[in-house]
Amino acid sequence: MQAAATRGKAWRMIARLGRVSLAAAGVLLVAIMLTEYLRTPVLLVGNLTIDIVDKKKALGGAISYAAAVATAFGVKACIVTAASSDANLTVFEGHELYIVSTQDTLTFEHTYTWWGNHRKLRVSKQPNVTLTLDHVPQHCRRARTILMGPLTPTDLDAAAFVHQQHGWWDRLIGFKQRIGYMAQGEQRVLDKAGRVYPYKDPSQHIVDALSPRTSVFLSDVETDSWPPETVQQLAAQSDRWLVTRGEFGAHEFTVDQGMSLVEPVKVTAVDTNGAGDTFATAYMIALAARDSNPGQRASWAASRAVQQPQSCKPQCVTQAIQRELWPARTWERLHWLREHVFEASLLQQIQQFLQDSKACQVLKGKLHGLALNWL
């Protein structure tokens, strides 16, 4: 009797511990779901610019195009940028914006050779600040994705963003933050007059910011002077590398698949400014959404950007993407709804047939009898 009582007590204790463990697991699951629901989708970091083309000023900078693309895809971003008090900030409307006040906004003067596309840049004004983690609110540092867009080597401290230490909760739940690195600015050298020249080798800033979570975006303008194996060697230290090649699409380098081609979307280009930034932002948004082919989505978005004139950019990039994106998404949702309503209707018909079937009723009765005998 005493042994039976002891066993019963042990079983009750085990059952109680089981209920407590189940409740704790449920609380943890709810906490994780709530954390991920409230987590900032994307943090955008980089300098706003003023681009002067033919003596006309226009809003520019990788961060501006990234904000325009995020708006088009319905993603609310946390944005940290440096700008003077008179800067035009309309492209950031609808996002969570943090401005680091500077005396001057980064300003580029664009000139083109008389025969066409060869562009020359000169920096005429620079902000007196380098963006660091200290400029970013704590909740934005924990974003699912960070996308950085330096335009000169002194714009931001990329390595600090990549290698930041997350809090104990994020480490507990195994949070893996994605990093997008539009690294064009790291490959620029400025002379005393502000003229911009390409850096011939991979900059140390880029090397320091590599990690298994980092996706690097450059164009062939920056990488064509490198030895052929350099990109593959750097990609081995990263999540992936993408080298855009204008009308010829992009090359994607990963450890598992080596090099693959991202097919271009053929359009007639009007102005190519912001195409690479649009590509990178759309790619990272698609990657975060677990899109099976983020390169295709990025290529499509970039094709919309190059069809817009410089005079309306970057705001009109948002409009161009939305014009085609939202009708397509609406059609996809209607198609999904039609399929699932049909499936639900079919399941209801099968259920009703089984309920009316005499064979099923007999089988149900026998199973019920077996259950009673077992008890």
Short mmCIF file of C-alpha atoms in Angstrom, two decimals:
data_model
loop_
_atom_site.label_atom_id
_atom_site.label_comp_id
_atom_site.label_asym_id
_atom_site.label_seq_id
_atom_site.Cartn_x
_atom_site.Cartn_y
_atom_site.Cartn_z
CA MET A 1 0.00 0.00 0.00
CA GLN A 2 2.79 2.37 0.95
CA ALA A 3 4.61 1.64 -2.33
CA ALA A 4 1.42 2.30 -4.32
CA ALA A 5 0.87 5.58 -2.44
CA THR A 6 4.47 6.60 -3.16
CA ARG A 7 4.07 5.82 -6.85
CA GLY A 8 0.82 7.76 -6.94
CA LYS A 9 2.47 10.74 -5.28
CA ALA A 10 5.35 10.57 -7.74
CA TRP A 11 3.00 10.46 -10.71
CA ARG A 12 1.04 13.44 -9.37
CA MET A 13 4.28 15.37 -8.93
CA ILE A 14 5.35 14.52 -12.48
CA ALA A 15 1.94 15.59 -13.79
CA ARG A 16 2.20 18.87 -11.88
CA LEU A 17 5.68 19.52 -13.23
CA GLY A 18 4.42 18.69 -16.70
CA ARG A 19 1.62 21.24 -16.38
CA VAL A 20 4.05 23.87 -15.07
CA SER A 21 6.49 23.15 -17.92
CA LEU A 22 3.69 23.35 -20.48
CA ALA A 23 2.50 26.66 -19.04
CA ALA A 24 6.07 28.03 -19.06
CA ALA A 25 6.54 26.93 -22.66
CA GLY A 26 3.28 28.62 -23.58
CA VAL A 27 4.34 31.87 -21.88
CA LEU A 28 7.72 31.73 -23.65
CA LEU A 29 6.05 31.13 -27.01
CA VAL A 30 3.69 34.07 -26.51
CA ALA A 31 6.64 36.27 -25.44
CA ILE A 32 8.61 35.31 -28.56
CA MET A 33 5.63 35.96 -30.83
CA LEU A 34 4.99 39.33 -29.18
CA THR A 35 8.67 40.28 -29.45
CA GLU A 36 8.77 39.46 -33.15
CA TYR A 37 5.47 41.23 -33.79
CA LEU A 38 6.75 44.43 -32.17
CA ARG A 39 10.26 44.20 -33.66
CA THR A 40 11.19 46.94 -36.15
CA PRO A 41 11.21 45.39 -39.66
CA VAL A 42 14.16 47.32 -41.04
CA LEU A 43 16.71 49.92 -39.96
CA LEU A 44 18.05 52.19 -42.70
CA VAL A 45 21.31 54.05 -41.97
CA GLY A 46 23.10 56.49 -44.24
CA ASN A 47 23.47 60.11 -45.27
CA LEU A 48 20.90 62.08 -47.15
CA THR A 49 22.45 63.90 -50.12
CA ILE A 50 21.86 66.83 -52.39
CA ASP A 51 22.73 65.94 -55.99
CA ILE A 52 23.56 68.80 -58.32
CA VAL A 53 23.06 67.89 -61.99
CA ASP A 54 23.23 70.63 -64.64
CA LYS A 55 23.13 73.20 -61.82
CA LYS A 56 19.81 71.77 -60.61
CA LYS A 57 19.48 70.37 -57.09
CA ALA A 58 17.73 67.09 -56.39
CA LEU A 59 17.27 64.89 -53.35
CA GLY A 60 19.52 61.85 -53.41
CA GLY A 61 21.49 59.32 -51.46
CA ALA A 62 21.12 55.58 -51.00
CA ILE A 63 19.06 56.16 -47.87
CA SER A 64 16.49 58.24 -49.80
CA TYR A 65 15.97 55.55 -52.43
CA ALA A 66 15.84 52.88 -49.73
CA ALA A 67 13.07 54.81 -47.97
CA ALA A 68 11.17 55.25 -51.25
CA VAL A 69 11.35 51.51 -51.98
CA ALA A 70 10.37 50.56 -48.42
CA THR A 71 7.32 52.82 -48.72
CA ALA A 72 6.38 51.19 -52.02
CA PHE A 73 6.51 47.71 -50.48
CA GLY A 74 4.53 48.80 -47.43
CA VAL A 75 7.43 48.44 -44.97
CA LYS A 76 7.72 51.01 -42.18
CA ALA A 77 11.40 51.57 -41.45
CA CYS A 78 13.41 53.16 -38.71
CA ILE A 79 15.71 55.65 -40.47
CA VAL A 80 18.84 57.31 -39.11
CA THR A 81 20.46 59.94 -41.30
CA ALA A 82 22.54 63.11 -41.08
CA ALA A 83 21.31 66.35 -42.65
CA SER A 84 21.23 70.10 -42.19
CA SER A 85 18.14 71.89 -40.94
CA ASP A 86 17.05 72.99 -44.44
CA ALA A 87 17.10 69.48 -45.96
CA ASN A 88 14.07 68.17 -47.83
CA LEU A 89 12.76 65.20 -45.82
CA THR A 90 9.50 64.46 -47.65
CA VAL A 91 10.72 61.08 -48.93
CA PHE A 92 10.86 59.84 -45.34
CA GLU A 93 7.21 60.53 -44.54
CA GLY A 94 5.47 57.55 -42.95
CA HIS A 95 8.70 56.20 -41.46
CA GLU A 96 10.25 56.53 -38.01
CA LEU A 97 12.89 59.17 -38.68
CA TYR A 98 15.89 60.23 -36.56
CA ILE A 99 17.96 63.15 -37.84
CA VAL A 100 21.51 63.81 -36.70
CA SER A 101 21.77 67.55 -37.15
CA THR A 102 24.78 68.79 -39.14
CA GLN A 103 25.91 72.10 -40.52
CA ASP A 104 25.92 70.79 -44.10
CA THR A 105 24.14 68.05 -45.99
CA LEU A 106 26.39 65.78 -48.05
CA THR A 107 26.43 67.32 -51.54
CA PHE A 108 27.57 65.75 -54.81
CA GLU A 109 28.16 67.61 -58.07
CA HIS A 110 27.52 65.34 -61.07
CA THR A 111 29.14 65.97 -64.46
CA TYR A 112 28.96 63.80 -67.56
CA THR A 113 31.27 63.42 -70.56
CA TRP A 114 29.88 64.85 -73.77
CA TRP A 115 29.45 61.39 -75.34
CA GLY A 116 27.12 60.04 -72.71
CA ASN A 117 27.19 57.92 -69.63
CA HIS A 118 30.59 58.38 -67.99
CA ARG A 119 29.85 60.22 -64.76
CA LYS A 120 32.24 62.23 -62.62
CA LEU A 121 31.53 63.16 -59.02
CA ARG A 122 32.79 65.86 -56.73
CA VAL A 123 31.87 66.27 -53.08
CA SER A 124 31.33 69.97 -52.44
CA LYS A 125 29.93 69.70 -48.89
CA GLN A 126 30.26 67.09 -46.18
CA PRO A 127 28.54 66.65 -42.82
CA ASN A 128 30.78 66.79 -39.78
CA VAL A 129 29.58 63.49 -38.32
CA THR A 130 30.06 59.75 -38.75
CA LEU A 131 26.92 57.76 -37.98
CA THR A 132 27.43 55.14 -35.27
CA LEU A 133 25.32 52.87 -33.08
CA ASP A 134 25.13 55.69 -30.54
CA HIS A 135 22.90 57.62 -32.96
CA VAL A 136 20.41 54.73 -33.20
CA PRO A 137 17.58 54.22 -30.66
CA GLN A 138 17.82 50.91 -28.82
CA HIS A 139 14.67 49.40 -30.30
CA CYS A 140 15.85 50.20 -33.84
CA ARG A 141 19.18 48.41 -33.26
CA ARG A 142 17.16 45.21 -32.81
CA ALA A 143 15.53 45.46 -36.25
CA ARG A 144 15.12 42.24 -38.25
CA THR A 145 17.17 43.76 -41.05
CA ILE A 146 19.76 46.55 -41.13
CA LEU A 147 20.47 48.20 -44.47
CA MET A 148 23.44 50.56 -44.62
CA GLY A 149 24.18 52.98 -47.44
CA PRO A 150 27.45 54.90 -46.99
CA LEU A 151 28.31 57.28 -49.84
CA THR A 152 31.79 58.21 -48.61
CA PRO A 153 34.16 56.24 -46.36
CA THR A 154 33.43 58.55 -43.41
CA ASP A 155 29.62 58.36 -43.54
CA LEU A 156 29.13 55.56 -41.00
CA ASP A 157 30.85 52.90 -38.95
CA ALA A 158 29.56 49.79 -40.74
CA ALA A 159 31.57 47.27 -38.73
CA ALA A 160 30.00 48.50 -35.47
CA PHE A 161 26.51 47.78 -36.81
CA VAL A 162 27.48 44.33 -38.04
CA HIS A 163 29.31 43.19 -34.92
CA GLN A 164 27.07 44.78 -32.26
CA GLN A 165 26.26 42.66 -29.22
CA HIS A 166 22.56 41.96 -28.85
CA GLY A 167 20.79 41.68 -25.50
CA TRP A 168 20.25 38.49 -23.52
CA TRP A 169 16.70 38.02 -24.81
CA ASP A 170 17.70 38.07 -28.46
CA ARG A 171 20.53 35.65 -27.69
CA LEU A 172 18.12 33.40 -25.78
CA ILE A 173 15.66 33.09 -28.67
CA GLY A 174 18.42 32.74 -31.27
CA PHE A 175 17.64 35.97 -33.13
CA LYS A 176 19.59 36.29 -36.39
CA GLN A 177 19.73 39.81 -37.77
CA ARG A 178 20.21 40.27 -41.52
CA ILE A 179 22.65 42.94 -42.72
CA GLY A 180 22.45 44.62 -46.11
CA TYR A 181 25.52 46.65 -47.07
CA MET A 182 25.31 49.01 -50.05
CA ALA A 183 29.06 49.52 -49.99
CA GLN A 184 29.60 51.80 -52.98
CA GLY A 185 30.75 54.69 -50.81
CA GLU A 186 33.45 52.59 -49.16
CA GLN A 187 35.16 52.20 -52.54
CA ARG A 188 35.55 55.93 -53.08
CA VAL A 189 38.64 58.06 -52.56
CA LEU A 190 38.36 61.85 -52.34
CA ASP A 191 41.17 64.19 -53.29
CA LYS A 192 41.69 67.60 -51.68
CA ALA A 193 39.26 69.21 -54.13
CA GLY A 194 36.55 66.66 -53.31
CA ARG A 195 36.83 64.83 -56.62
CA VAL A 196 35.79 61.18 -56.31
CA TYR A 197 37.97 58.35 -57.60
CA PRO A 198 37.45 54.59 -57.34
CA TYR A 199 39.48 52.63 -54.83
CA LYS A 200 41.33 49.91 -56.73
CA ASP A 201 41.15 47.17 -54.10
CA PRO A 202 38.46 46.07 -51.63
CA SER A 203 38.52 48.68 -48.87
CA GLN A 204 39.34 47.67 -45.32
CA HIS A 205 35.94 49.06 -44.26
CA ILE A 206 34.21 46.42 -46.37
CA VAL A 207 36.44 43.61 -45.13
CA ASP A 208 35.83 44.60 -41.50
CA ALA A 209 32.05 44.52 -42.00
CA LEU A 210 31.86 41.01 -43.45
CA SER A 211 30.02 38.31 -41.51
CA PRO A 212 27.87 35.24 -42.23
CA ARG A 213 24.85 37.57 -41.97
CA THR A 214 26.11 40.28 -44.34
CA SER A 215 24.83 40.71 -47.91
CA VAL A 216 27.09 43.10 -49.86
CA PHE A 217 25.92 45.13 -52.86
CA LEU A 218 28.35 46.76 -55.31
CA SER A 219 28.34 47.54 -59.02
CA ASP A 220 30.75 46.39 -61.69
CA VAL A 221 32.19 49.92 -61.67
CA GLU A 222 33.70 49.16 -58.26
CA THR A 223 34.68 45.52 -58.82
CA ASP A 224 35.86 45.23 -62.44
CA SER A 225 39.40 46.27 -61.52
CA TRP A 226 39.67 43.46 -58.94
CA PRO A 227 41.21 40.06 -59.70
CA PRO A 228 38.46 37.60 -60.79
CA GLU A 229 38.68 35.47 -57.64
CA THR A 230 38.47 38.40 -55.18
CA VAL A 231 34.69 38.66 -55.05
CA GLN A 232 34.34 34.91 -54.54
CA GLN A 233 36.88 34.98 -51.72
CA LEU A 234 35.03 37.82 -49.99
CA ALA A 235 31.68 36.14 -50.60
CA ALA A 236 32.97 33.10 -48.72
CA GLN A 237 33.15 35.34 -45.63
CA SER A 238 29.63 36.70 -46.14
CA ASP A 239 26.06 35.59 -46.59
CA ARG A 240 26.14 36.69 -50.24
CA TRP A 241 27.55 39.27 -52.64
CA LEU A 242 25.65 40.91 -55.46
CA VAL A 243 27.42 42.82 -58.22
CA THR A 244 24.98 44.79 -60.38
CA ARG A 245 25.78 45.15 -64.09
CA GLY A 246 23.20 47.59 -65.35
CA GLU A 247 21.26 46.33 -68.36
CA PHE A 248 23.00 42.94 -68.03
CA GLY A 249 21.43 42.15 -64.65
CA ALA A 250 23.55 41.16 -61.66
CA HIS A 251 25.90 38.43 -60.52
CA GLU A 252 25.04 36.79 -57.20
CA PHE A 253 27.78 35.01 -55.28
CA THR A 254 27.05 32.59 -52.43
CA VAL A 255 29.11 29.93 -50.70
CA ASP A 256 26.70 27.13 -51.59
CA GLN A 257 25.89 27.98 -55.22
CA GLY A 258 28.91 29.95 -56.38
CA MET A 259 28.04 32.57 -59.00
CA SER A 260 24.58 32.81 -60.57
CA LEU A 261 22.99 35.37 -62.86
CA VAL A 262 20.12 37.59 -61.78
CA GLU A 263 18.28 38.14 -65.04
CA PRO A 264 17.55 41.77 -65.95
CA VAL A 265 14.07 43.08 -66.71
CA LYS A 266 14.40 44.64 -70.15
CA VAL A 267 13.15 48.25 -70.29
CA THR A 268 14.18 51.51 -71.90
CA ALA A 269 16.21 53.38 -69.30
CA VAL A 270 15.65 57.11 -68.84
CA ASP A 271 17.92 57.72 -65.84
CA THR A 272 19.95 55.15 -63.91
CA ASN A 273 20.51 57.12 -60.69
CA GLY A 274 19.32 55.11 -57.70
CA ALA A 275 18.97 51.85 -59.61
CA GLY A 276 21.52 50.02 -57.47
CA ASP A 277 20.03 51.34 -54.23
CA THR A 278 16.56 50.31 -55.39
CA PHE A 279 17.86 46.85 -56.29
CA ALA A 280 19.56 46.35 -52.91
CA THR A 281 16.58 47.54 -50.86
CA ALA A 282 14.06 45.44 -52.78
CA TYR A 283 16.39 42.44 -52.48
CA MET A 284 16.70 42.74 -48.69
CA ILE A 285 12.94 43.25 -48.25
CA ALA A 286 12.25 40.18 -50.39
CA LEU A 287 14.89 38.19 -48.49
CA ALA A 288 13.29 39.12 -45.16
CA ALA A 289 9.92 38.03 -46.54
CA ARG A 290 11.45 34.63 -47.44
CA ASP A 291 10.90 35.23 -51.14
CA SER A 292 12.20 32.22 -53.06
CA ASN A 293 13.80 34.50 -55.68
CA PRO A 294 14.71 37.89 -54.15
CA GLY A 295 16.94 38.71 -57.11
CA GLN A 296 13.97 38.65 -59.47
CA ARG A 297 11.99 41.02 -57.22
CA ALA A 298 15.01 43.32 -56.94
CA SER A 299 15.61 43.36 -60.69
CA TRP A 300 11.96 44.20 -61.33
CA ALA A 301 12.02 47.09 -58.82
CA ALA A 302 15.24 48.49 -60.32
CA SER A 303 13.67 48.38 -63.79
CA ARG A 304 10.88 50.63 -62.51
CA ALA A 305 13.43 53.08 -61.09
CA VAL A 306 15.44 53.52 -64.31
CA GLN A 307 12.30 54.45 -66.25
CA GLN A 308 11.83 57.59 -64.13
CA PRO A 309 13.53 60.94 -64.85
CA GLN A 310 16.05 62.39 -62.39
CA SER A 311 13.80 65.43 -61.82
CA CYS A 312 11.15 63.46 -59.89
CA LYS A 313 13.34 60.99 -58.04
CA PRO A 314 13.31 59.39 -55.56
CA GLN A 315 9.61 59.96 -54.77
CA CYS A 316 8.43 58.84 -58.19
CA VAL A 317 10.22 55.51 -57.70
CA THR A 318 7.68 54.77 -54.97
CA GLN A 319 4.81 55.62 -57.30
CA ALA A 320 6.23 53.59 -60.19
CA ILE A 321 6.57 50.47 -58.05
CA GLN A 322 3.19 50.87 -56.39
CA ARG A 323 1.38 51.34 -59.71
CA GLU A 324 2.22 47.77 -60.70
CA LEU A 325 2.90 46.11 -57.36
CA TRP A 326 -0.43 46.62 -55.60
CA PRO A 327 -2.70 45.51 -58.49
CA ALA A 328 -0.51 42.40 -58.84
CA ARG A 329 -0.74 41.68 -55.11
CA THR A 330 -4.49 42.20 -55.16
CA TRP A 331 -4.80 39.68 -57.99
CA GLU A 332 -2.59 37.20 -56.09
CA ARG A 333 -4.77 37.51 -53.00
CA LEU A 334 -7.96 37.07 -55.01
CA HIS A 335 -6.47 34.00 -56.66
CA TRP A 336 -5.46 32.58 -53.25
CA LEU A 337 -8.92 33.31 -51.84
CA ARG A 338 -10.64 31.65 -54.79
CA GLU A 339 -8.50 28.53 -54.44
CA HIS A 340 -8.97 28.25 -50.68
CA VAL A 341 -12.71 28.94 -50.79
CA PHE A 342 -12.99 26.16 -53.36
CA GLU A 343 -10.94 23.86 -51.13
CA ALA A 344 -13.10 24.70 -48.09
CA SER A 345 -16.25 24.05 -50.08
CA LEU A 346 -14.88 20.73 -51.30
CA LEU A 347 -13.94 19.69 -47.76
CA GLN A 348 -17.43 20.52 -46.54
CA GLN A 349 -18.93 18.36 -49.29
CA ILE A 350 -16.63 15.43 -48.38
CA GLN A 351 -17.47 15.81 -44.68
CA GLN A 352 -21.20 15.80 -45.42
CA PHE A 353 -20.82 12.72 -47.64
CA LEU A 354 -18.97 10.85 -44.89
CA GLN A 355 -21.59 11.79 -42.31
CA ASP A 356 -24.36 10.44 -44.53
CA SER A 357 -22.49 7.26 -45.44
CA LYS A 358 -23.89 4.12 -43.73
CA ALA A 359 -20.48 2.42 -43.87
CA CYS A 360 -18.91 5.31 -41.97
CA GLN A 361 -21.68 5.24 -39.38
CA VAL A 362 -21.15 1.49 -38.77
CA LEU A 363 -17.37 1.98 -38.51
CA LYS A 364 -17.87 4.85 -36.09
CA GLY A 365 -20.11 2.66 -33.88
CA LYS A 366 -17.58 -0.19 -33.80
CA LEU A 367 -14.73 2.16 -32.89
CA HIS A 368 -16.85 3.66 -30.13
CA GLY A 369 -17.56 0.15 -28.77
CA LEU A 370 -13.89 -0.76 -28.83
CA ALA A 371 -13.05 2.42 -26.92
CA LEU A 372 -15.65 1.57 -24.22
CA ASN A 373 -14.33 -2.01 -23.90
CA TRP A 374 -10.75 -0.67 -23.55
CA LEU A 375 -11.85 1.65 -20.76
#
